[in-house]
Amino acid sequence: MRPTVHDIAAAAGVSLATVDRVLNRRPGVRHVTREKVENAIREIGYVRDVAAANLAKGRTYPLVFILPASDNSFMHGLNDEVRAAIARSSVERTAIRTLEVPAFDPAALVKVLNELGEERPAGIALVATDAPEVRDVVDRLVKDGIPVVTLVSDLTGSQRHHYAGVDNIAAGRTAARLLGRFLGGAKGEIAVLAGSMLVRDHRERLEGFAAVIAAEFPSLSILPVIEGRDDPEMAHMLVADALSKKGDIIGVYSLGAGNRGLIRALKEKAVDRSLTVVAHELTTHTRAALLDGTIDAILNQDAGHEVRSAIRVLKAKADGLAVIEAQERIRLDIFLKDNLP
Amino acid sequence: MRPTVHDIAAAAGVSLATVDRVLNRRPGVRHVTREKVENAIREIGYVRDVAAANLAKGRTYPLVFILPASDNSFMHGLNDEVRAAIARSSVERTAIRTLEVPAFDPAALVKVLNELGEERPAGIALVATDAPEVRDVVDRLVKDGIPVVTLVSDLTGSQRHHYAGVDNIAAGRTAARLLGRFLGGAKGEIAVLAGSMLVRDHRERLEGFAAVIAAEFPSLSILPVIEGRDDPEMAHMLVADALSKKGDIIGVYSLGAGNRGLIRALKEKAVDRSLTVVAHELTTHTRAALLDGTIDAILNQDAGHEVRSAIRVLKAKADGLAVIEAQERIRLDIFLKDNLP
DNA sequence: CCAAATTTGATGTACGTAAATCAAAATCTG
DNA sequence: CAGATTTTGATTTACGTACATCAAATTTGG
């Protein structure tokens, strides 16, 4: 059977109270005694029974999710998933609170994070705005022993414990290869629709995309990026305009949100032309467009997985436990019309 | 706070002992009283604290994994993942036992399953051989209250609680579209390498593949299926032979195992020809082939996810709890050289 | 209506850990 | 070496549930 605290006490030749003091970092244990206990723990392979410990502590994990106040399908979906997690909170012993901050606003994020430092929740998940001042607060929180994971968008060079999101450079590269291969050597121009180049995930997707196009599909050239601010109306206008003016666009890569506008523009302006289109994020609109042939492939990250993974990791870190790395890798989903969920 | 058994007792106006009798289906409770308690449970929204219950019961979940004695990379990987789960068993309160049965042998599977009926483990996961007699035993086990999930390969028309594996028809369709689009309207023949048409997942993959090729890529024709028995040597021989004889093969779909042999044949016979190749299962060999351009896309199912999902579902079913459906969907991974993990 | 049978209540122990209290022992200080 | 201080031990209660026992109350059958 699994060893218990009693077994540690017996193995170390000390009392249960001393074992408890060591396990829970309570004061009043001599260095030598502490080492005796720690050795015993290691030797008999003791692992704390988290369920029993939580029961005894009556513990709940107060977690905070910091989400940007963006009005696009993906963020709405992410919000829904966090709310679903909140609905499960009594079973999972979590007490999840969400905070909304203005999107792409490092100062606001820093302010909120600083306040959380006082509050000391059991863990923080945030959609990071990639800025040095944000990284500095996060590093301080981590140093203070508060588990932090980034969600969807990572924080360059920070000490965050984990990133629950996809590899966006790989996503961009994958989009490029799909588009390149689907176009089969044709010559022409590629339009790229992004939300904003101020966001790290969009920058990275473009970076990966451009690299592969340049290296492996020289017959394709990328037009200047269209920034649609993740807004359907704006995306519609800009894409429709580009399609009207440029006759040699043969492919489109939409790496941000606002796909509803893109799809409308495509249906208006490109019925006669055979465009190859790769877009990000599976929504009602992109799904329908994939099925009717307007879009050829969708790259997706599963918001539900990201949220659940973030929670698992935060709880594990709060308990000082290991995580199953392979389980927490967020995968890039590729959907063709045949493998939609 | 979360309601407890005491709250039920108070709400129903009965004693704790009676609540306990109802909760754990112990005899000696009048029908009316039982209903009073059940109503109270529903009204206050009581959910049993599984952690505390398991602690009290000292419960472990004796689970059985029935795996085929196949000697290919995928099954080895699956085996490794089950062993990894066994290593975690003390933490997860599982006691996992594996049983090996000859592959594609319904009788052997039936025999093992019948014996398990006596033993009554908390749950059974099996890689199903798709046969009516297997379905009948499984249905009986389910009827007897033993949770059963199929793993990797499903059981037609059975009552199994869950299938932890990918949708193989969708996988075949996806392979067809990738191949068709990558070939960009070229005219020619497609070679299909399977393990055996006696296995349901292989049959389904072929079915989906053929359907999409026929419907949407009329310039492509599928050659008679090559059955390589998932054996590298045999696959090598057969594929090399086919490539020598048929000059107009422009694509290959490998839907089973034995890819090491396929890759060798491709490197020997197809350096000059530009073949487009889609294969299943990410292994050391297929990964290397994808990176060096021998293979163009790999479809994969994550054995680790499948095993962990099966365990989660079996435990939940054993406790009569709901599962998060979206979390348990096993996804079809599509790997290009850019998004390898 | 009485005895028997059934149903319900009251109570205690256990699971593995946390946390607290008080006493005892060991160590340190001067 | 006495006294103060620190370290350790012994013991208890609690968390929410399971399970067992015995007594009391209620229902049922004749």
XYZ file of C-alpha atoms (C1' of nucleotides) in Angstrom:
742
model
C 0.000 0.000 0.000
C 0.838 3.592 -0.365
C 3.000 4.984 2.475
C 1.417 7.476 4.877
C 2.680 10.082 7.294
C 2.829 7.367 9.946
C 5.262 5.417 7.816
C 7.463 8.472 7.501
C 7.446 8.910 11.270
C 8.394 5.283 11.807
C 11.085 5.336 9.123
C 12.635 8.572 10.378
C 12.303 7.653 14.048
C 10.456 10.817 14.915
C 6.933 11.635 15.940
C 4.001 12.387 13.715
C 3.986 15.988 14.847
C 7.526 16.472 13.610
C 6.694 14.906 10.267
C 3.803 17.300 10.000
C 6.047 20.235 10.787
C 8.428 19.251 8.027
C 5.725 18.486 5.482
C 3.936 21.759 6.019
C 6.995 23.916 6.525
C 6.103 24.785 10.067
C 8.891 26.202 12.263
C 10.571 24.560 15.184
C 12.500 21.722 13.609
C 16.267 21.428 13.821
C 18.094 21.200 10.546
C 19.346 17.650 11.205
C 15.901 16.411 12.114
C 14.366 17.992 9.068
C 16.932 16.207 6.921
C 16.225 12.887 8.607
C 12.560 13.283 7.765
C 13.198 14.407 4.233
C 15.425 11.428 3.623
C 12.794 9.084 4.968
C 10.215 10.667 2.675
C 12.444 10.115 -0.280
C 13.378 6.570 0.692
C 9.904 5.238 1.215
C 8.606 7.230 -1.740
C 5.947 9.081 0.137
C 3.544 11.171 -1.913
C 1.035 13.297 -0.079
C -2.542 12.185 -0.610
C -3.831 15.406 -2.071
C -7.466 14.398 -1.714
C -7.092 13.712 1.987
C -5.022 16.839 2.481
C -7.584 19.009 0.745
C -10.323 17.417 2.773
C -8.496 18.176 5.984
C -7.690 21.702 4.945
C -11.133 22.318 3.556
C -9.079 23.737 0.793
C -10.354 25.465 -2.251
C -8.111 26.935 -4.885
C -8.890 30.609 -5.437
C -7.888 31.139 -9.046
C -8.048 34.287 -11.111
C -8.464 34.427 -14.878
C -7.538 37.696 -16.518
C -9.181 38.030 -19.922
C -9.107 40.853 -22.445
C -12.348 42.697 -23.092
C -12.308 41.801 -26.791
C -15.504 41.401 -28.688
C -14.720 38.512 -31.012
C -15.929 34.938 -31.241
C -12.793 33.393 -29.898
C -12.695 35.477 -26.749
C -16.377 34.890 -26.233
C -15.717 31.183 -26.510
C -12.872 31.454 -24.050
C -15.159 33.297 -21.667
C -17.765 30.578 -22.002
C -15.209 27.947 -21.158
C -14.106 29.803 -18.056
C -17.726 30.064 -17.026
C -18.139 26.347 -17.601
C -15.169 25.812 -15.313
C -16.782 28.053 -12.712
C -19.886 25.868 -12.906
C -17.694 22.882 -12.052
C -15.907 24.729 -9.280
C -17.555 23.079 -6.304
C -16.583 19.664 -7.598
C -13.075 20.753 -8.483
C -12.543 22.739 -5.285
C -11.801 25.872 -7.218
C -13.085 29.382 -6.671
C -12.517 31.031 -10.000
C -12.850 34.731 -10.500
C -12.483 36.466 -13.849
C -11.180 39.937 -14.411
C -11.627 41.845 -17.626
C -8.933 44.234 -18.747
C -8.822 46.380 -21.875
C -7.166 44.495 -24.723
C -3.591 45.370 -25.715
C -3.154 47.620 -22.680
C -0.027 46.669 -20.737
C -0.547 49.331 -18.080
C -4.019 48.053 -17.187
C -2.714 44.506 -16.987
C 0.160 45.559 -14.752
C -2.199 47.357 -12.417
C -4.474 44.354 -12.048
C -1.558 41.989 -11.540
C -0.079 44.188 -8.867
C -3.325 44.168 -6.936
C -3.438 40.396 -7.196
C -0.021 40.251 -5.607
C -1.602 41.514 -2.384
C -4.528 39.161 -2.603
C -2.333 36.116 -3.166
C -4.717 33.767 -5.013
C -3.680 30.143 -5.452
C -2.988 30.831 -9.094
C -3.331 33.290 -11.940
C -4.068 32.654 -15.606
C -3.765 35.550 -17.983
C -4.018 36.286 -21.665
C -0.760 38.146 -21.794
C -0.141 41.388 -23.563
C 3.461 41.014 -24.545
C 5.321 43.875 -22.933
C 8.389 44.128 -20.693
C 6.492 45.760 -17.833
C 3.993 42.895 -17.817
C 6.820 40.393 -17.807
C 8.359 42.122 -14.802
C 5.193 41.917 -12.679
C 4.667 38.312 -13.648
C 8.233 37.469 -12.692
C 7.709 39.116 -9.339
C 4.516 37.171 -8.708
C 6.298 33.955 -9.602
C 9.148 34.858 -7.298
C 6.595 35.446 -4.535
C 5.423 31.887 -5.027
C 2.190 32.526 -6.892
C 1.674 30.112 -9.786
C 1.127 31.921 -13.073
C 0.228 30.523 -16.475
C -0.223 32.419 -19.685
C -3.268 31.604 -21.747
C -3.549 31.776 -25.547
C -0.816 34.391 -25.856
C 2.557 34.005 -24.185
C 4.873 36.436 -22.470
C 8.354 36.718 -23.962
C 11.174 35.811 -21.628
C 9.074 35.584 -18.506
C 9.281 33.077 -15.701
C 5.594 32.059 -15.955
C 5.196 28.428 -14.938
C 3.407 27.353 -18.070
C 1.933 28.503 -21.336
C -1.494 27.084 -22.173
C -1.716 27.843 -25.851
C -0.532 26.775 -29.242
C 2.820 27.368 -30.872
C 1.889 30.266 -33.121
C 5.005 30.200 -35.241
C 4.265 26.576 -36.061
C 0.678 27.557 -36.790
C 1.798 30.169 -39.300
C 4.207 27.746 -40.936
C 1.513 25.115 -41.192
C -0.882 27.578 -42.782
C 1.782 28.486 -45.326
C 2.429 24.902 -46.296
C -1.253 24.085 -46.604
C -1.833 27.128 -48.773
C 1.300 26.480 -50.824
C 0.548 22.838 -51.408
C -3.122 23.411 -52.131
C -2.132 25.996 -54.725
C 0.159 23.452 -56.320
C 2.837 25.672 -57.802
C 0.506 28.379 -59.125
C 1.897 31.882 -59.344
C 0.201 34.799 -57.626
C -0.309 36.895 -54.567
C -1.443 36.038 -51.064
C -3.498 38.405 -48.959
C -2.977 38.220 -45.212
C -5.663 39.429 -42.819
C -4.578 39.999 -39.235
C -6.112 41.615 -36.182
C -3.219 43.752 -35.145
C 0.529 43.444 -35.364
C 0.707 44.602 -31.755
C -0.348 41.175 -30.531
C 2.279 38.550 -30.114
C 0.311 35.593 -31.445
C -0.538 37.428 -34.641
C 3.038 38.556 -35.131
C 4.276 35.034 -34.643
C 1.777 33.504 -37.029
C 2.791 35.965 -39.695
C 6.448 35.348 -39.017
C 6.072 31.575 -39.445
C 3.861 32.029 -42.478
C 6.194 34.401 -44.252
C 9.222 32.240 -43.551
C 7.788 29.144 -45.187
C 6.308 30.994 -48.149
C 9.647 32.666 -48.820
C 11.680 29.511 -48.436
C 9.519 26.971 -50.132
C 6.916 28.600 -52.322
C 8.807 31.244 -54.304
C 6.025 31.574 -56.856
C 3.843 33.122 -54.167
C 4.253 36.649 -52.887
C 2.683 38.092 -49.765
C 0.827 41.395 -49.989
C 1.146 43.956 -47.191
C -0.739 42.752 -44.151
C -4.328 43.932 -43.791
C -5.057 44.854 -40.181
C -8.745 44.357 -39.505
C -8.613 44.862 -35.724
C -10.509 41.592 -35.340
C -13.591 43.488 -36.387
C -15.958 41.892 -38.936
C -17.029 45.172 -40.524
C -13.550 46.467 -40.937
C -12.309 43.141 -42.229
C -15.092 43.050 -44.771
C -14.326 46.475 -46.085
C -10.587 46.002 -46.325
C -10.719 42.564 -47.900
C -13.396 43.539 -50.403
C -11.303 46.505 -51.364
C -8.165 44.420 -51.816
C -9.979 41.836 -53.901
C -11.372 44.523 -56.169
C -8.058 46.214 -56.756
C -5.781 43.213 -56.998
C -6.619 40.772 -59.747
C -3.856 38.308 -59.029
C -4.723 37.326 -55.471
C -4.963 33.550 -55.461
C -4.852 32.842 -51.742
C -5.880 34.315 -48.401
C -4.533 33.667 -44.909
C -6.664 35.001 -42.097
C -4.672 34.723 -38.914
C -6.890 36.645 -36.524
C -10.571 37.105 -35.802
C -13.281 38.956 -37.696
C -13.722 36.103 -40.133
C -17.397 36.854 -40.565
C -16.465 39.942 -42.556
C -13.827 38.088 -44.525
C -16.295 35.407 -45.530
C -18.824 37.962 -46.677
C -16.212 39.711 -48.783
C -15.143 36.431 -50.344
C -18.687 35.520 -51.271
C -19.266 38.906 -52.851
C -16.032 39.354 -54.711
C -14.580 35.968 -55.363
C -17.333 33.698 -56.588
C -15.807 33.590 -60.041
C -12.186 33.413 -58.907
C -10.974 30.230 -57.294
C -9.290 31.423 -54.140
C -7.603 29.130 -51.668
C -8.313 30.279 -48.120
C -6.847 29.250 -44.776
C -8.271 30.810 -41.622
C -7.866 30.560 -37.855
C -10.423 29.630 -35.222
C -13.408 27.396 -35.695
C -16.655 29.332 -35.182
C -20.159 28.978 -36.529
C -19.187 31.166 -39.445
C -15.884 29.600 -40.356
C -17.391 26.159 -39.988
C -20.155 26.969 -42.463
C -17.642 28.522 -44.834
C -15.447 25.432 -44.650
C -18.397 23.222 -45.463
C -19.541 25.314 -48.415
C -16.053 25.555 -49.842
C -15.370 29.230 -49.182
C -12.611 28.278 -46.794
C -10.250 25.365 -47.487
C -8.743 24.747 -44.075
C -9.183 26.024 -40.543
C -6.509 26.091 -37.908
C -7.885 26.029 -34.410
C -6.969 26.040 -30.767
C -9.444 24.466 -28.397
C -10.355 27.081 -25.805
C -11.883 24.457 -23.528
C -8.674 22.489 -23.452
C -6.698 25.610 -22.770
C -8.839 26.592 -19.812
C -8.928 23.103 -18.305
C -5.208 22.719 -18.809
C -4.529 26.051 -17.146
C -6.592 25.012 -14.137
C -4.903 21.618 -13.840
C -1.473 23.197 -14.045
C -2.276 25.927 -11.533
C -3.640 23.440 -9.022
C -0.659 21.156 -9.486
C 1.780 24.029 -9.051
C -0.083 25.244 -5.973
C 0.386 21.793 -4.477
C 3.955 21.551 -5.671
C 3.110 18.580 -7.841
C 4.398 17.543 -11.229
C 2.254 17.909 -14.334
C 1.994 15.417 -17.190
C 3.704 17.507 -19.835
C 2.317 15.619 -22.819
C -1.175 16.050 -21.484
C -0.817 19.801 -21.191
C 0.523 20.462 -24.660
C -2.144 22.427 -26.499
C -2.365 21.099 -29.980
C -2.957 22.944 -33.200
C -6.095 21.476 -34.702
C -6.311 21.364 -38.467
C -9.814 21.035 -39.822
C -10.741 20.180 -43.364
C -14.383 19.740 -44.191
C -14.047 16.026 -43.453
C -12.844 16.005 -39.880
C -14.988 18.636 -38.235
C -16.033 17.725 -34.694
C -20.588 26.087 0.688
C -21.131 22.749 -0.850
C -23.967 20.762 0.780
C -23.043 17.626 2.741
C -24.856 14.519 3.902
C -25.836 16.409 7.040
C -27.635 18.971 4.946
C -29.562 16.227 3.204
C -30.592 14.778 6.540
C -31.784 18.146 7.779
C -33.612 18.953 4.557
C -35.340 15.593 4.367
C -36.077 15.457 8.092
C -34.447 12.083 8.534
C -31.336 10.834 10.237
C -27.886 10.608 8.801
C -28.071 6.849 8.847
C -31.085 6.882 6.588
C -29.408 9.265 4.177
C -26.481 6.918 4.094
C -28.755 3.982 3.356
C -30.284 5.796 0.439
C -27.017 7.110 -0.920
C -25.323 3.750 -0.850
C -28.321 1.685 -1.841
C -28.447 -0.208 1.402
C -31.680 -2.047 2.248
C -34.176 -1.197 4.930
C -35.693 2.058 3.743
C -39.369 2.461 2.955
C -40.231 3.699 -0.482
C -41.725 6.976 0.764
C -38.707 7.737 2.906
C -36.337 6.986 0.058
C -38.242 9.429 -2.107
C -38.149 12.118 0.523
C -34.391 11.788 0.688
C -33.964 11.710 -3.073
C -36.021 14.849 -3.425
C -33.952 16.594 -0.801
C -30.781 15.583 -2.608
C -32.105 17.038 -5.826
C -33.385 20.199 -4.208
C -30.244 21.193 -2.391
C -28.095 20.028 -5.284
C -25.990 17.624 -3.327
C -23.047 16.041 -5.113
C -21.085 13.391 -3.313
C -17.540 14.423 -2.488
C -15.768 11.699 -4.389
C -12.429 12.389 -2.774
C -13.821 12.017 0.708
C -15.832 8.982 -0.281
C -12.812 7.281 -1.777
C -10.817 8.108 1.292
C -13.439 6.554 3.518
C -13.787 3.511 1.342
C -10.064 3.159 0.902
C -11.193 2.688 -2.624
C -9.019 1.814 -5.522
C -10.353 1.246 -9.005
C -9.280 -2.148 -10.311
C -9.189 -1.600 -14.069
C -8.313 -4.055 -16.803
C -6.830 -3.134 -20.170
C -7.123 -5.770 -22.870
C -4.563 -5.187 -25.598
C -3.787 -7.164 -28.739
C -0.420 -8.893 -28.924
C 0.555 -6.977 -32.076
C 4.142 -6.185 -32.802
C 3.925 -2.720 -34.313
C 5.013 0.715 -33.168
C 1.550 1.940 -32.397
C 0.630 -0.945 -30.143
C 3.993 -0.676 -28.446
C 3.283 2.962 -27.841
C -0.132 2.148 -26.474
C 1.450 -0.387 -24.166
C 3.934 2.197 -22.950
C 1.139 4.592 -22.167
C -0.729 1.981 -20.163
C 2.457 1.282 -18.259
C 2.853 4.994 -17.604
C -0.669 4.979 -16.215
C 0.235 2.033 -14.001
C 3.148 4.047 -12.670
C 0.695 6.764 -11.672
C -1.731 4.280 -10.165
C -1.076 4.955 -6.492
C -1.791 8.633 -6.995
C -4.854 7.985 -9.117
C -6.172 5.184 -6.897
C -6.203 2.772 -9.783
C -4.979 -0.800 -9.899
C -4.494 -1.420 -13.586
C -3.855 -4.841 -14.988
C -3.194 -5.543 -18.645
C -4.149 -8.666 -20.518
C -2.707 -9.608 -23.892
C -4.860 -11.458 -26.347
C -3.982 -12.633 -29.854
C -4.834 -9.942 -32.399
C -7.928 -10.357 -34.568
C -9.126 -13.366 -32.566
C -12.724 -12.858 -31.414
C -12.852 -16.190 -29.584
C -9.849 -15.360 -27.437
C -11.304 -11.966 -26.611
C -14.652 -13.481 -25.680
C -12.978 -15.969 -23.383
C -11.036 -13.283 -21.536
C -14.080 -11.050 -21.235
C -16.165 -13.864 -19.829
C -13.592 -14.509 -17.136
C -13.581 -10.820 -16.270
C -17.313 -10.993 -15.736
C -16.647 -13.202 -12.702
C -13.883 -10.988 -11.402
C -15.953 -7.813 -11.685
C -13.258 -5.142 -12.023
C -14.288 -1.492 -11.685
C -13.879 -1.079 -15.417
C -12.625 -2.667 -18.619
C -10.914 -1.042 -21.591
C -10.401 -3.147 -24.678
C -9.067 -2.793 -28.183
C -12.075 -4.419 -29.763
C -12.027 -6.998 -32.474
C -15.205 -6.186 -34.302
C -17.326 -9.333 -34.182
C -20.898 -10.089 -33.073
C -19.830 -12.533 -30.375
C -17.558 -9.910 -28.843
C -20.377 -7.387 -28.930
C -22.633 -9.834 -27.102
C -20.208 -10.371 -24.209
C -19.583 -6.668 -23.923
C -23.304 -5.978 -23.828
C -23.697 -8.537 -21.078
C -20.904 -6.982 -19.025
C -22.498 -3.568 -19.436
C -25.848 -4.968 -18.388
C -24.163 -6.417 -15.289
C -23.053 -2.926 -14.404
C -19.404 -3.137 -15.377
C -18.180 -0.021 -17.200
C -16.634 -0.851 -20.557
C -14.861 1.422 -23.005
C -13.440 0.494 -26.371
C -9.975 1.729 -27.160
C -8.597 2.644 -30.609
C -11.025 0.344 -32.408
C -14.746 0.371 -31.737
C -17.356 -2.364 -31.519
C -20.238 -2.037 -33.957
C -23.646 -1.720 -32.381
C -22.537 -2.497 -28.848
C -23.644 -0.864 -25.609
C -20.087 0.030 -24.524
C -20.157 3.196 -22.448
C -17.593 5.042 -24.506
C -15.192 4.791 -27.395
C -11.746 6.260 -26.770
C -10.429 6.563 -30.284
C -10.646 8.613 -33.445
C -13.367 8.638 -36.063
C -11.700 6.471 -38.675
C -14.064 7.280 -41.495
C -13.300 10.944 -41.004
C -9.602 10.062 -40.930
C -9.852 8.315 -44.293
C -11.796 11.199 -45.787
C -9.262 13.685 -44.498
C -6.404 11.678 -45.968
C -8.193 11.655 -49.307
C -8.693 15.391 -49.354
C -5.114 16.109 -48.352
C -3.805 13.806 -51.045
C -6.243 15.117 -53.626
C -5.527 18.754 -52.909
C -1.774 18.254 -52.686
C -1.876 16.563 -56.084
C -3.719 19.554 -57.465
C -5.776 17.976 -60.215
C -3.048 15.680 -61.546
C -4.172 12.456 -63.147
C -2.901 9.080 -61.913
C -3.193 6.170 -59.564
C -3.156 5.950 -55.791
C -1.672 2.977 -53.967
C -3.247 2.110 -50.633
C -1.310 0.156 -48.017
C -3.332 -1.363 -45.199
C -2.641 -3.855 -42.440
C -5.630 -6.047 -42.934
C -9.161 -5.547 -44.110
C -10.325 -7.683 -41.196
C -9.822 -4.809 -38.779
C -12.585 -2.305 -38.406
C -10.460 0.822 -38.203
C -8.620 -0.056 -41.412
C -11.854 -0.849 -43.216
C -13.344 2.436 -42.106
C -10.340 4.466 -43.136
C -10.438 2.923 -46.583
C -14.151 3.491 -46.834
C -13.847 7.190 -46.059
C -10.845 7.541 -48.315
C -12.464 5.877 -51.296
C -15.658 7.861 -50.893
C -13.953 11.236 -51.083
C -11.620 10.252 -53.916
C -14.544 8.983 -55.955
C -16.750 11.983 -55.268
C -14.297 14.812 -55.468
C -11.128 13.764 -57.210
C -12.249 11.917 -60.317
C -8.840 12.194 -61.943
C -7.444 9.845 -59.314
C -8.049 6.121 -59.240
C -7.373 3.778 -56.368
C -5.381 0.611 -56.992
C -6.389 -2.631 -55.252
C -5.486 -2.423 -51.585
C -2.108 -3.815 -50.588
C -2.389 -5.756 -47.337
C 0.932 -5.625 -45.536
C -0.240 -7.185 -42.261
C 1.311 -4.251 -40.430
C 4.666 -5.909 -41.052
C 7.572 -3.728 -42.242
C 9.214 -6.460 -44.329
C 6.049 -7.442 -46.066
C 5.073 -3.828 -46.660
C 8.467 -3.134 -48.155
C 8.240 -6.018 -50.555
C 4.726 -5.326 -51.708
C 5.143 -1.601 -52.130
C 8.464 -1.919 -53.930
C 6.844 -4.390 -56.253
C 3.890 -2.144 -56.956
C 6.105 0.867 -57.620
C 8.201 -1.125 -60.076
C 5.265 -2.396 -62.026
C 3.024 0.637 -62.049
C 4.481 3.720 -63.617
C 1.529 5.967 -63.044
C 1.307 5.834 -59.269
C 1.379 9.433 -58.105
C 0.166 9.044 -54.542
C 0.269 6.637 -51.604
C -2.045 6.318 -48.616
C -0.742 4.137 -45.807
C -3.564 3.596 -43.377
C -2.028 0.983 -41.118
C 1.313 0.176 -39.533
C 4.503 -1.182 -41.038
C 5.506 2.232 -42.319
C 9.196 1.477 -41.881
C 9.000 -0.868 -44.849
C 6.960 1.590 -46.867
C 9.488 4.336 -46.323
C 12.350 2.107 -47.366
C 10.532 1.151 -50.545
C 9.796 4.795 -51.329
C 13.414 5.769 -50.915
C 14.588 2.967 -53.169
C 12.035 3.222 -55.910
C 10.669 6.708 -55.922
C 13.544 9.150 -55.633
C 13.083 10.292 -59.185
C 9.294 10.297 -59.135
C 7.502 12.910 -57.088
C 5.031 10.917 -55.047
C 2.631 12.462 -52.605
C 2.353 10.318 -49.499
C -0.050 10.400 -46.560
C 0.474 7.941 -43.708
C -0.988 7.131 -40.313
C 0.668 7.146 -36.907
C 3.560 9.310 -35.849
C 6.602 7.171 -35.015
C 10.337 7.743 -35.132
C 10.337 6.522 -38.704
C 7.368 8.411 -40.040
C 8.562 11.552 -38.305
C 11.941 11.357 -39.996
C 10.276 10.662 -43.332
C 7.987 13.647 -42.914
C 10.932 15.878 -42.175
C 12.987 14.673 -45.133
C 10.047 15.002 -47.504
C 9.371 11.327 -48.158
C 5.998 11.663 -46.482
C 3.827 14.748 -46.964
C 1.364 14.428 -44.101
C 0.840 12.169 -41.100
C -2.481 11.476 -39.462
C -2.166 10.483 -35.853
C -4.082 9.475 -32.798
C -2.463 10.208 -29.456
C -2.217 6.925 -27.580
C -1.512 8.720 -24.307
C -4.692 10.730 -24.602
C -6.650 7.627 -25.430
C -5.398 5.755 -22.384
C -5.894 8.661 -19.994
C -9.325 9.337 -21.405
C -10.321 5.698 -21.022
C -9.246 5.764 -17.373
C -11.091 8.991 -16.631
C -14.250 7.687 -18.235
C -14.083 4.322 -16.484
C -13.604 5.951 -13.087
C -16.442 8.380 -13.720
C -18.766 5.616 -14.838
C -17.800 3.492 -11.832
C -18.835 6.402 -9.615
C -21.933 7.095 -11.661
C -20.627 10.533 -12.556
C -20.927 12.529 -15.755
C -17.955 12.983 -18.077
C -16.997 16.165 -19.909
C -17.791 14.975 -23.426
C -15.704 17.581 -25.218
C -12.714 16.661 -23.116
C -12.970 12.999 -24.006
C -13.218 13.413 -27.746
C -10.071 11.928 -29.238
C -8.903 14.180 -31.993
C -7.342 13.307 -35.283
C -3.968 14.990 -35.346
C -2.709 16.172 -38.703
C 1.019 16.714 -38.851
C 2.887 18.504 -41.564
C 6.599 19.021 -41.150
C 5.895 22.375 -39.515
C 3.711 21.432 -36.588
C 5.430 18.359 -35.227
C 5.359 18.184 -31.425
C -54.032 -5.823 20.280
C -49.823 -8.263 20.777
C -45.739 -10.120 18.937
C -42.790 -10.122 15.084
C -40.753 -7.837 11.474
C -39.311 -3.829 9.391
C -37.739 0.721 9.376
C -35.370 4.495 11.415
C -32.206 6.853 14.671
C -28.099 7.493 17.427
C -23.547 6.763 17.790
C -18.816 5.412 16.973
C -14.822 4.297 14.126
C -12.204 4.667 10.062
C -9.725 6.758 5.907
C -5.021 10.204 5.502
C -3.909 14.623 6.453
C -3.910 19.342 8.834
C -3.643 21.968 12.680
C -3.680 23.018 17.372
C -2.429 22.373 22.357
C 0.297 21.105 26.142
C 3.846 18.483 28.164
C 8.390 16.630 28.043
C 12.894 16.503 26.590
C 16.920 18.401 24.644
C 19.871 22.259 23.795
C 21.696 26.649 24.656
C 23.123 30.760 27.626
C 25.631 32.862 31.020
C 24.578 24.002 36.560
C 20.289 26.549 36.784
C 17.154 28.630 34.030
C 15.567 30.080 29.623
C 14.767 28.671 25.046
C 14.157 25.632 21.444
C 12.865 21.313 19.742
C 10.193 17.183 19.903
C 6.381 14.115 21.327
C 1.711 12.855 22.540
C -2.812 13.633 21.843
C -7.051 15.590 20.088
C -10.257 17.411 16.722
C -11.688 18.150 12.159
C -12.735 17.427 7.033
C -16.941 14.464 4.343
C -18.085 10.035 3.648
C -18.632 4.856 4.498
C -19.951 1.330 7.260
C -21.210 -1.184 11.305
C -23.832 -1.811 15.583
C -27.464 -1.477 18.729
C -31.551 0.647 20.368
C -35.901 2.729 19.558
C -39.784 3.559 16.920
C -43.000 2.255 13.551
C -45.474 -0.817 10.685
C -47.315 -5.349 9.611
C -49.508 -9.910 10.299
C -52.375 -12.906 12.666
